[in-house]
Amino acid sequence: MGKVRAKRRSLSQRIGEKGEGIFRVWGTDNHLIPQKTERDYGIDFFCQVMRSVGSSSEEITGAVIGTQVRSITGKSRPRVLVDKTDIESALRLSVPYCLIGIDTDDQHVHHLFLDEPLL
């Protein structure tokens, strides 16, 4: 028998995993409770929105945001691409949709809420 190849993880998968981890920390620091979807069909996280009550507590507002996380790395001009299907799916949501772009090199998080007037 020849050499058997094991399962592999690609560079883009590693970048995506790292970006999702960065988003979890960023969201927690910015009054969100990021909850990863079990099955990813465009929405990576549903986030409950919190508000500060006092100096050390938060409470749930009842608002929820659907987020799609896209991660980039490297020295090239950073850009996140979305296609027509991504946009059409986002507009079908009954909750606000936010596209999250994460530069995994500097761990900077960018966000953009999408709605019909913007498109």
mmCIF file of N, CA and C in Angstrom:
data_model
loop_
_atom_site.group_PDB
_atom_site.id
_atom_site.type_symbol
_atom_site.label_atom_id
_atom_site.label_comp_id
_atom_site.label_asym_id
_atom_site.label_seq_id
_atom_site.Cartn_x
_atom_site.Cartn_y
_atom_site.Cartn_z
ATOM 1 N N MET A 1 0.831 -1.190 0.000
ATOM 2 C CA MET A 1 0.000 0.000 0.000
ATOM 3 C C MET A 1 0.868 1.242 0.000
ATOM 4 N N GLY A 2 0.365 2.234 -0.716
ATOM 5 C CA GLY A 2 1.075 3.505 -0.768
ATOM 6 C C GLY A 2 0.877 4.305 0.511
ATOM 7 N N LYS A 3 1.565 5.406 0.551
ATOM 8 C CA LYS A 3 1.461 6.299 1.701
ATOM 9 C C LYS A 3 0.043 6.875 1.772
ATOM 10 N N VAL A 4 -0.589 6.787 2.925
ATOM 11 C CA VAL A 4 -1.947 7.279 3.125
ATOM 12 C C VAL A 4 -1.878 8.735 3.570
ATOM 13 N N ARG A 5 -2.661 9.563 2.902
ATOM 14 C CA ARG A 5 -2.696 10.983 3.239
ATOM 15 C C ARG A 5 -3.706 11.229 4.351
ATOM 16 N N ALA A 6 -3.304 11.992 5.351
ATOM 17 C CA ALA A 6 -4.189 12.337 6.462
ATOM 18 C C ALA A 6 -5.037 13.550 6.102
ATOM 19 N N LYS A 7 -6.093 13.785 6.868
ATOM 20 C CA LYS A 7 -6.920 14.978 6.703
ATOM 21 C C LYS A 7 -6.038 16.204 6.890
ATOM 22 N N ARG A 8 -6.373 17.268 6.195
ATOM 23 C CA ARG A 8 -5.576 18.491 6.258
ATOM 24 C C ARG A 8 -6.448 19.690 6.587
ATOM 25 N N ARG A 9 -5.821 20.681 7.148
ATOM 26 C CA ARG A 9 -6.469 21.968 7.390
ATOM 27 C C ARG A 9 -5.733 22.995 6.551
ATOM 28 N N SER A 10 -6.482 23.741 5.756
ATOM 29 C CA SER A 10 -5.871 24.700 4.842
ATOM 30 C C SER A 10 -5.523 26.006 5.566
ATOM 31 N N LEU A 11 -4.704 26.817 4.909
ATOM 32 C CA LEU A 11 -4.356 28.133 5.443
ATOM 33 C C LEU A 11 -5.621 28.974 5.617
ATOM 34 N N SER A 12 -6.527 28.954 4.654
ATOM 35 C CA SER A 12 -7.745 29.763 4.770
ATOM 36 C C SER A 12 -8.607 29.297 5.942
ATOM 37 N N GLN A 13 -8.632 28.006 6.227
ATOM 38 C CA GLN A 13 -9.379 27.517 7.391
ATOM 39 C C GLN A 13 -8.748 28.008 8.691
ATOM 40 N N ARG A 14 -7.408 27.994 8.763
ATOM 41 C CA ARG A 14 -6.720 28.491 9.962
ATOM 42 C C ARG A 14 -6.980 29.978 10.156
ATOM 43 N N ILE A 15 -6.928 30.750 9.072
ATOM 44 C CA ILE A 15 -7.188 32.190 9.148
ATOM 45 C C ILE A 15 -8.622 32.428 9.622
ATOM 46 N N GLY A 16 -9.581 31.670 9.091
ATOM 47 C CA GLY A 16 -10.974 31.800 9.504
ATOM 48 C C GLY A 16 -11.182 31.480 10.970
ATOM 49 N N GLU A 17 -10.565 30.411 11.438
ATOM 50 C CA GLU A 17 -10.683 30.028 12.849
ATOM 51 C C GLU A 17 -10.096 31.104 13.753
ATOM 52 N N LYS A 18 -8.951 31.636 13.352
ATOM 53 C CA LYS A 18 -8.311 32.687 14.145
ATOM 54 C C LYS A 18 -9.196 33.934 14.184
ATOM 55 N N GLY A 19 -9.764 34.299 13.042
ATOM 56 C CA GLY A 19 -10.644 35.462 12.976
ATOM 57 C C GLY A 19 -11.870 35.307 13.856
ATOM 58 N N GLU A 20 -12.468 34.121 13.869
ATOM 59 C CA GLU A 20 -13.640 33.887 14.719
ATOM 60 C C GLU A 20 -13.278 34.013 16.197
ATOM 61 N N GLY A 21 -12.092 33.547 16.563
ATOM 62 C CA GLY A 21 -11.634 33.695 17.951
ATOM 63 C C GLY A 21 -11.455 35.161 18.328
ATOM 64 N N ILE A 22 -10.869 35.931 17.412
ATOM 65 C CA ILE A 22 -10.691 37.370 17.647
ATOM 66 C C ILE A 22 -12.053 38.042 17.788
ATOM 67 N N PHE A 23 -13.017 37.646 16.931
ATOM 68 C CA PHE A 23 -14.349 38.236 17.013
ATOM 69 C C PHE A 23 -15.020 37.927 18.343
ATOM 70 N N ARG A 24 -14.879 36.710 18.838
ATOM 71 C CA ARG A 24 -15.489 36.352 20.127
ATOM 72 C C ARG A 24 -15.001 37.289 21.232
ATOM 73 N N VAL A 25 -13.699 37.541 21.280
ATOM 74 C CA VAL A 25 -13.126 38.415 22.304
ATOM 75 C C VAL A 25 -13.609 39.849 22.092
ATOM 76 N N TRP A 26 -13.546 40.328 20.847
ATOM 77 C CA TRP A 26 -13.981 41.690 20.535
ATOM 78 C C TRP A 26 -15.457 41.876 20.892
ATOM 79 N N GLY A 27 -16.293 40.922 20.513
ATOM 80 C CA GLY A 27 -17.718 41.015 20.806
ATOM 81 C C GLY A 27 -17.992 41.074 22.298
ATOM 82 N N THR A 28 -17.316 40.233 23.055
ATOM 83 C CA THR A 28 -17.488 40.219 24.504
ATOM 84 C C THR A 28 -17.089 41.564 25.109
ATOM 85 N N ASP A 29 -16.035 42.172 24.580
ATOM 86 C CA ASP A 29 -15.578 43.484 25.067
ATOM 87 C C ASP A 29 -16.493 44.621 24.613
ATOM 88 N N ASN A 30 -17.375 44.370 23.641
ATOM 89 C CA ASN A 30 -18.229 45.418 23.076
ATOM 90 C C ASN A 30 -19.718 45.116 23.258
ATOM 91 N N HIS A 31 -20.059 44.577 24.414
ATOM 92 C CA HIS A 31 -21.451 44.377 24.834
ATOM 93 C C HIS A 31 -22.238 43.414 23.951
ATOM 94 N N LEU A 32 -21.583 42.381 23.447
ATOM 95 C CA LEU A 32 -22.247 41.337 22.682
ATOM 96 C C LEU A 32 -21.996 39.986 23.350
ATOM 97 N N ILE A 33 -22.928 39.076 23.130
ATOM 98 C CA ILE A 33 -22.708 37.678 23.508
ATOM 99 C C ILE A 33 -22.713 36.889 22.201
ATOM 100 N N PRO A 34 -21.518 36.663 21.608
ATOM 101 C CA PRO A 34 -21.441 35.935 20.337
ATOM 102 C C PRO A 34 -21.730 34.450 20.545
ATOM 103 N N GLN A 35 -22.711 33.942 19.812
ATOM 104 C CA GLN A 35 -23.056 32.523 19.893
ATOM 105 C C GLN A 35 -22.896 31.920 18.503
ATOM 106 N N LYS A 36 -21.924 31.033 18.359
ATOM 107 C CA LYS A 36 -21.605 30.399 17.076
ATOM 108 C C LYS A 36 -22.766 29.536 16.615
ATOM 109 N N THR A 37 -23.098 29.663 15.332
ATOM 110 C CA THR A 37 -24.148 28.808 14.785
ATOM 111 C C THR A 37 -23.604 27.396 14.610
ATOM 112 N N GLU A 38 -24.444 26.428 14.864
ATOM 113 C CA GLU A 38 -24.020 25.037 14.710
ATOM 114 C C GLU A 38 -23.793 24.708 13.245
ATOM 115 N N ARG A 39 -24.671 25.200 12.398
ATOM 116 C CA ARG A 39 -24.543 24.992 10.956
ATOM 117 C C ARG A 39 -24.388 26.354 10.301
ATOM 118 N N ASP A 40 -23.337 26.525 9.533
ATOM 119 C CA ASP A 40 -23.002 27.817 8.940
ATOM 120 C C ASP A 40 -23.496 27.881 7.499
ATOM 121 N N TYR A 41 -24.553 28.645 7.290
ATOM 122 C CA TYR A 41 -25.069 28.895 5.943
ATOM 123 C C TYR A 41 -25.028 30.389 5.655
ATOM 124 N N GLY A 42 -23.967 31.032 6.077
ATOM 125 C CA GLY A 42 -23.793 32.459 5.842
ATOM 126 C C GLY A 42 -23.731 33.264 7.121
ATOM 127 N N ILE A 43 -24.452 32.854 8.133
ATOM 128 C CA ILE A 43 -24.387 33.531 9.427
ATOM 129 C C ILE A 43 -23.476 32.711 10.332
ATOM 130 N N ASP A 44 -22.417 33.353 10.802
ATOM 131 C CA ASP A 44 -21.455 32.661 11.661
ATOM 132 C C ASP A 44 -21.845 32.737 13.133
ATOM 133 N N PHE A 45 -22.378 33.888 13.542
ATOM 134 C CA PHE A 45 -22.752 34.103 14.936
ATOM 135 C C PHE A 45 -24.081 34.855 15.006
ATOM 136 N N PHE A 46 -24.898 34.494 15.960
ATOM 137 C CA PHE A 46 -26.003 35.339 16.391
ATOM 138 C C PHE A 46 -25.544 35.930 17.713
ATOM 139 N N CYS A 47 -25.631 37.246 17.819
ATOM 140 C CA CYS A 47 -25.112 37.935 18.994
ATOM 141 C C CYS A 47 -26.244 38.617 19.751
ATOM 142 N N GLN A 48 -26.379 38.279 21.022
ATOM 143 C CA GLN A 48 -27.296 39.014 21.881
ATOM 144 C C GLN A 48 -26.618 40.332 22.252
ATOM 145 N N VAL A 49 -27.387 41.403 22.231
ATOM 146 C CA VAL A 49 -26.853 42.730 22.535
ATOM 147 C C VAL A 49 -27.114 43.032 24.010
ATOM 148 N N MET A 50 -26.069 43.475 24.684
ATOM 149 C CA MET A 50 -26.137 43.805 26.106
ATOM 150 C C MET A 50 -26.058 45.321 26.292
ATOM 151 N N ARG A 51 -26.459 45.791 27.474
ATOM 152 C CA ARG A 51 -26.251 47.198 27.833
ATOM 153 C C ARG A 51 -25.717 47.250 29.254
ATOM 154 N N SER A 52 -24.888 48.242 29.501
ATOM 155 C CA SER A 52 -24.303 48.413 30.830
ATOM 156 C C SER A 52 -25.368 48.849 31.823
ATOM 157 N N VAL A 53 -25.312 48.275 32.994
ATOM 158 C CA VAL A 53 -26.134 48.712 34.131
ATOM 159 C C VAL A 53 -25.183 48.797 35.321
ATOM 160 N N GLY A 54 -24.793 49.976 35.628
ATOM 161 C CA GLY A 54 -23.805 50.150 36.681
ATOM 162 C C GLY A 54 -22.402 49.995 36.113
ATOM 163 N N SER A 55 -21.451 49.972 36.996
ATOM 164 C CA SER A 55 -20.052 49.947 36.553
ATOM 165 C C SER A 55 -19.523 48.552 36.249
ATOM 166 N N SER A 56 -20.223 47.508 36.697
ATOM 167 C CA SER A 56 -19.661 46.170 36.498
ATOM 168 C C SER A 56 -20.671 45.133 36.025
ATOM 169 N N SER A 57 -21.832 45.576 35.547
ATOM 170 C CA SER A 57 -22.846 44.618 35.112
ATOM 171 C C SER A 57 -23.436 45.014 33.769
ATOM 172 N N GLU A 58 -23.979 44.012 33.086
ATOM 173 C CA GLU A 58 -24.692 44.221 31.831
ATOM 174 C C GLU A 58 -25.999 43.446 31.902
ATOM 175 N N GLU A 59 -26.975 43.904 31.106
ATOM 176 C CA GLU A 59 -28.213 43.152 30.999
ATOM 177 C C GLU A 59 -28.574 42.995 29.532
ATOM 178 N N ILE A 60 -29.323 41.962 29.231
ATOM 179 C CA ILE A 60 -29.741 41.673 27.871
ATOM 180 C C ILE A 60 -30.775 42.701 27.435
ATOM 181 N N THR A 61 -30.615 43.233 26.217
ATOM 182 C CA THR A 61 -31.562 44.212 25.685
ATOM 183 C C THR A 61 -32.724 43.547 24.961
ATOM 184 N N GLY A 62 -32.529 42.318 24.525
ATOM 185 C CA GLY A 62 -33.519 41.627 23.706
ATOM 186 C C GLY A 62 -33.188 41.702 22.225
ATOM 187 N N ALA A 63 -32.269 42.584 21.855
ATOM 188 C CA ALA A 63 -31.853 42.706 20.450
ATOM 189 C C ALA A 63 -30.867 41.593 20.100
ATOM 190 N N VAL A 64 -30.938 41.155 18.846
ATOM 191 C CA VAL A 64 -30.041 40.129 18.327
ATOM 192 C C VAL A 64 -29.504 40.618 16.985
ATOM 193 N N ILE A 65 -28.240 40.345 16.725
ATOM 194 C CA ILE A 65 -27.593 40.707 15.459
ATOM 195 C C ILE A 65 -27.037 39.436 14.832
ATOM 196 N N GLY A 66 -27.302 39.237 13.547
ATOM 197 C CA GLY A 66 -26.689 38.147 12.800
ATOM 198 C C GLY A 66 -25.386 38.646 12.197
ATOM 199 N N THR A 67 -24.300 37.918 12.388
ATOM 200 C CA THR A 67 -23.004 38.367 11.871
ATOM 201 C C THR A 67 -22.380 37.313 10.969
ATOM 202 N N GLN A 68 -21.705 37.808 9.959
ATOM 203 C CA GLN A 68 -20.889 36.960 9.099
ATOM 204 C C GLN A 68 -19.463 37.456 9.256
ATOM 205 N N VAL A 69 -18.566 36.565 9.633
ATOM 206 C CA VAL A 69 -17.181 36.929 9.914
ATOM 207 C C VAL A 69 -16.308 36.525 8.735
ATOM 208 N N ARG A 70 -15.566 37.491 8.215
ATOM 209 C CA ARG A 70 -14.596 37.232 7.150
ATOM 210 C C ARG A 70 -13.233 37.683 7.647
ATOM 211 N N SER A 71 -12.241 36.837 7.489
ATOM 212 C CA SER A 71 -10.905 37.112 7.998
ATOM 213 C C SER A 71 -9.908 37.235 6.862
ATOM 214 N N ILE A 72 -8.951 38.135 7.049
ATOM 215 C CA ILE A 72 -7.869 38.315 6.081
ATOM 216 C C ILE A 72 -6.545 38.333 6.823
ATOM 217 N N THR A 73 -5.486 38.120 6.083
ATOM 218 C CA THR A 73 -4.149 38.200 6.639
ATOM 219 C C THR A 73 -3.191 38.574 5.515
ATOM 220 N N GLY A 74 -2.040 39.076 5.867
ATOM 221 C CA GLY A 74 -1.036 39.385 4.855
ATOM 222 C C GLY A 74 -0.883 40.868 4.609
ATOM 223 N N LYS A 75 0.080 41.184 3.768
ATOM 224 C CA LYS A 75 0.441 42.574 3.508
ATOM 225 C C LYS A 75 -0.351 43.209 2.370
ATOM 226 N N SER A 76 -1.063 42.411 1.605
ATOM 227 C CA SER A 76 -1.790 42.967 0.473
ATOM 228 C C SER A 76 -2.924 43.875 0.959
ATOM 229 N N ARG A 77 -3.486 44.633 0.026
ATOM 230 C CA ARG A 77 -4.586 45.543 0.369
ATOM 231 C C ARG A 77 -5.738 44.735 0.957
ATOM 232 N N PRO A 78 -6.109 45.045 2.194
ATOM 233 C CA PRO A 78 -7.169 44.249 2.823
ATOM 234 C C PRO A 78 -8.533 44.513 2.182
ATOM 235 N N ARG A 79 -9.223 43.448 1.843
ATOM 236 C CA ARG A 79 -10.586 43.573 1.342
ATOM 237 C C ARG A 79 -11.329 42.285 1.616
ATOM 238 N N VAL A 80 -12.593 42.462 1.908
ATOM 239 C CA VAL A 80 -13.484 41.341 2.153
ATOM 240 C C VAL A 80 -14.474 41.310 1.009
ATOM 241 N N LEU A 81 -14.614 40.150 0.395
ATOM 242 C CA LEU A 81 -15.515 40.018 -0.738
ATOM 243 C C LEU A 81 -16.790 39.303 -0.322
ATOM 244 N N VAL A 82 -17.908 39.820 -0.786
ATOM 245 C CA VAL A 82 -19.189 39.151 -0.615
ATOM 246 C C VAL A 82 -19.822 39.036 -1.994
ATOM 247 N N ASP A 83 -20.550 37.972 -2.191
ATOM 248 C CA ASP A 83 -21.183 37.802 -3.498
ATOM 249 C C ASP A 83 -22.682 38.074 -3.396
ATOM 250 N N LYS A 84 -23.354 37.987 -4.524
ATOM 251 C CA LYS A 84 -24.782 38.292 -4.606
ATOM 252 C C LYS A 84 -25.593 37.409 -3.658
ATOM 253 N N THR A 85 -25.241 36.143 -3.563
ATOM 254 C CA THR A 85 -25.965 35.219 -2.678
ATOM 255 C C THR A 85 -25.823 35.647 -1.221
ATOM 256 N N ASP A 86 -24.616 36.084 -0.814
ATOM 257 C CA ASP A 86 -24.409 36.565 0.556
ATOM 258 C C ASP A 86 -25.337 37.739 0.857
ATOM 259 N N ILE A 87 -25.404 38.691 -0.067
ATOM 260 C CA ILE A 87 -26.217 39.890 0.145
ATOM 261 C C ILE A 87 -27.701 39.546 0.167
ATOM 262 N N GLU A 88 -28.140 38.735 -0.769
ATOM 263 C CA GLU A 88 -29.556 38.358 -0.810
ATOM 264 C C GLU A 88 -29.961 37.604 0.456
ATOM 265 N N SER A 89 -29.088 36.744 0.947
ATOM 266 C CA SER A 89 -29.377 36.015 2.180
ATOM 267 C C SER A 89 -29.433 36.965 3.374
ATOM 268 N N ALA A 90 -28.530 37.925 3.412
ATOM 269 C CA ALA A 90 -28.507 38.897 4.508
ATOM 270 C C ALA A 90 -29.790 39.708 4.547
ATOM 271 N N LEU A 91 -30.295 40.076 3.386
ATOM 272 C CA LEU A 91 -31.505 40.896 3.331
ATOM 273 C C LEU A 91 -32.758 40.115 3.703
ATOM 274 N N ARG A 92 -32.687 38.799 3.703
ATOM 275 C CA ARG A 92 -33.829 37.966 4.102
ATOM 276 C C ARG A 92 -33.949 37.807 5.621
ATOM 277 N N LEU A 93 -32.895 38.134 6.333
ATOM 278 C CA LEU A 93 -32.914 37.958 7.781
ATOM 279 C C LEU A 93 -33.946 38.858 8.437
ATOM 280 N N SER A 94 -34.511 38.376 9.526
ATOM 281 C CA SER A 94 -35.468 39.188 10.286
ATOM 282 C C SER A 94 -34.774 39.941 11.427
ATOM 283 N N VAL A 95 -33.461 39.802 11.516
ATOM 284 C CA VAL A 95 -32.659 40.544 12.504
ATOM 285 C C VAL A 95 -31.618 41.360 11.745
ATOM 286 N N PRO A 96 -31.067 42.414 12.353
ATOM 287 C CA PRO A 96 -30.003 43.170 11.689
ATOM 288 C C PRO A 96 -28.833 42.261 11.322
ATOM 289 N N TYR A 97 -28.189 42.578 10.200
ATOM 290 C CA TYR A 97 -27.056 41.794 9.683
ATOM 291 C C TYR A 97 -25.823 42.676 9.707
ATOM 292 N N CYS A 98 -24.740 42.133 10.206
ATOM 293 C CA CYS A 98 -23.486 42.869 10.258
ATOM 294 C C CYS A 98 -22.380 42.011 9.654
ATOM 295 N N LEU A 99 -21.683 42.584 8.686
ATOM 296 C CA LEU A 99 -20.513 41.936 8.097
ATOM 297 C C LEU A 99 -19.303 42.357 8.917
ATOM 298 N N ILE A 100 -18.574 41.371 9.412
ATOM 299 C CA ILE A 100 -17.390 41.611 10.236
ATOM 300 C C ILE A 100 -16.157 41.251 9.413
ATOM 301 N N GLY A 101 -15.240 42.197 9.283
ATOM 302 C CA GLY A 101 -13.963 41.948 8.621
ATOM 303 C C GLY A 101 -12.857 42.010 9.653
ATOM 304 N N ILE A 102 -12.039 40.981 9.715
ATOM 305 C CA ILE A 102 -10.985 40.910 10.733
ATOM 306 C C ILE A 102 -9.639 40.716 10.071
ATOM 307 N N ASP A 103 -8.715 41.617 10.384
ATOM 308 C CA ASP A 103 -7.317 41.459 9.968
ATOM 309 C C ASP A 103 -6.632 40.672 11.072
ATOM 310 N N THR A 104 -6.314 39.419 10.797
ATOM 311 C CA THR A 104 -5.763 38.561 11.845
ATOM 312 C C THR A 104 -4.334 38.941 12.222
ATOM 313 N N ASP A 105 -3.640 39.705 11.358
ATOM 314 C CA ASP A 105 -2.276 40.126 11.700
ATOM 315 C C ASP A 105 -2.272 41.135 12.846
ATOM 316 N N ASP A 106 -3.110 42.179 12.714
ATOM 317 C CA ASP A 106 -3.137 43.199 13.768
ATOM 318 C C ASP A 106 -4.354 43.072 14.688
ATOM 319 N N GLN A 107 -5.179 42.054 14.453
ATOM 320 C CA GLN A 107 -6.372 41.758 15.239
ATOM 321 C C GLN A 107 -7.357 42.926 15.257
ATOM 322 N N HIS A 108 -7.391 43.678 14.170
ATOM 323 C CA HIS A 108 -8.322 44.800 14.050
ATOM 324 C C HIS A 108 -9.651 44.298 13.491
ATOM 325 N N VAL A 109 -10.745 44.744 14.106
ATOM 326 C CA VAL A 109 -12.084 44.320 13.711
ATOM 327 C C VAL A 109 -12.802 45.489 13.045
ATOM 328 N N HIS A 110 -13.287 45.255 11.834
ATOM 329 C CA HIS A 110 -14.091 46.235 11.108
ATOM 330 C C HIS A 110 -15.502 45.683 11.023
ATOM 331 N N HIS A 111 -16.502 46.570 11.023
ATOM 332 C CA HIS A 111 -17.876 46.088 10.909
ATOM 333 C C HIS A 111 -18.689 47.033 10.032
ATOM 334 N N LEU A 112 -19.679 46.432 9.359
ATOM 335 C CA LEU A 112 -20.558 47.180 8.465
ATOM 336 C C LEU A 112 -21.929 46.543 8.521
ATOM 337 N N PHE A 113 -22.929 47.332 8.902
ATOM 338 C CA PHE A 113 -24.306 46.842 8.897
ATOM 339 C C PHE A 113 -24.857 46.996 7.493
ATOM 340 N N LEU A 114 -25.478 45.954 6.968
ATOM 341 C CA LEU A 114 -26.021 45.990 5.627
ATOM 342 C C LEU A 114 -27.533 46.155 5.677
ATOM 343 N N ASP A 115 -28.036 47.020 4.795
ATOM 344 C CA ASP A 115 -29.468 47.211 4.659
ATOM 345 C C ASP A 115 -29.752 47.619 3.214
ATOM 346 N N GLU A 116 -30.987 47.629 2.822
ATOM 347 C CA GLU A 116 -31.346 47.909 1.439
ATOM 348 C C GLU A 116 -30.865 49.276 0.945
ATOM 349 N N PRO A 117 -31.017 50.369 1.720
ATOM 350 C CA PRO A 117 -30.531 51.662 1.207
ATOM 351 C C PRO A 117 -29.018 51.663 0.944
ATOM 352 N N LEU A 118 -28.245 50.978 1.757
ATOM 353 C CA LEU A 118 -26.796 50.920 1.561
ATOM 354 C C LEU A 118 -26.468 50.202 0.257
ATOM 355 N N LEU A 119 -27.202 49.136 -0.048
ATOM 356 C CA LEU A 119 -26.919 48.346 -1.233
ATOM 357 C C LEU A 119 -27.339 49.080 -2.489
#
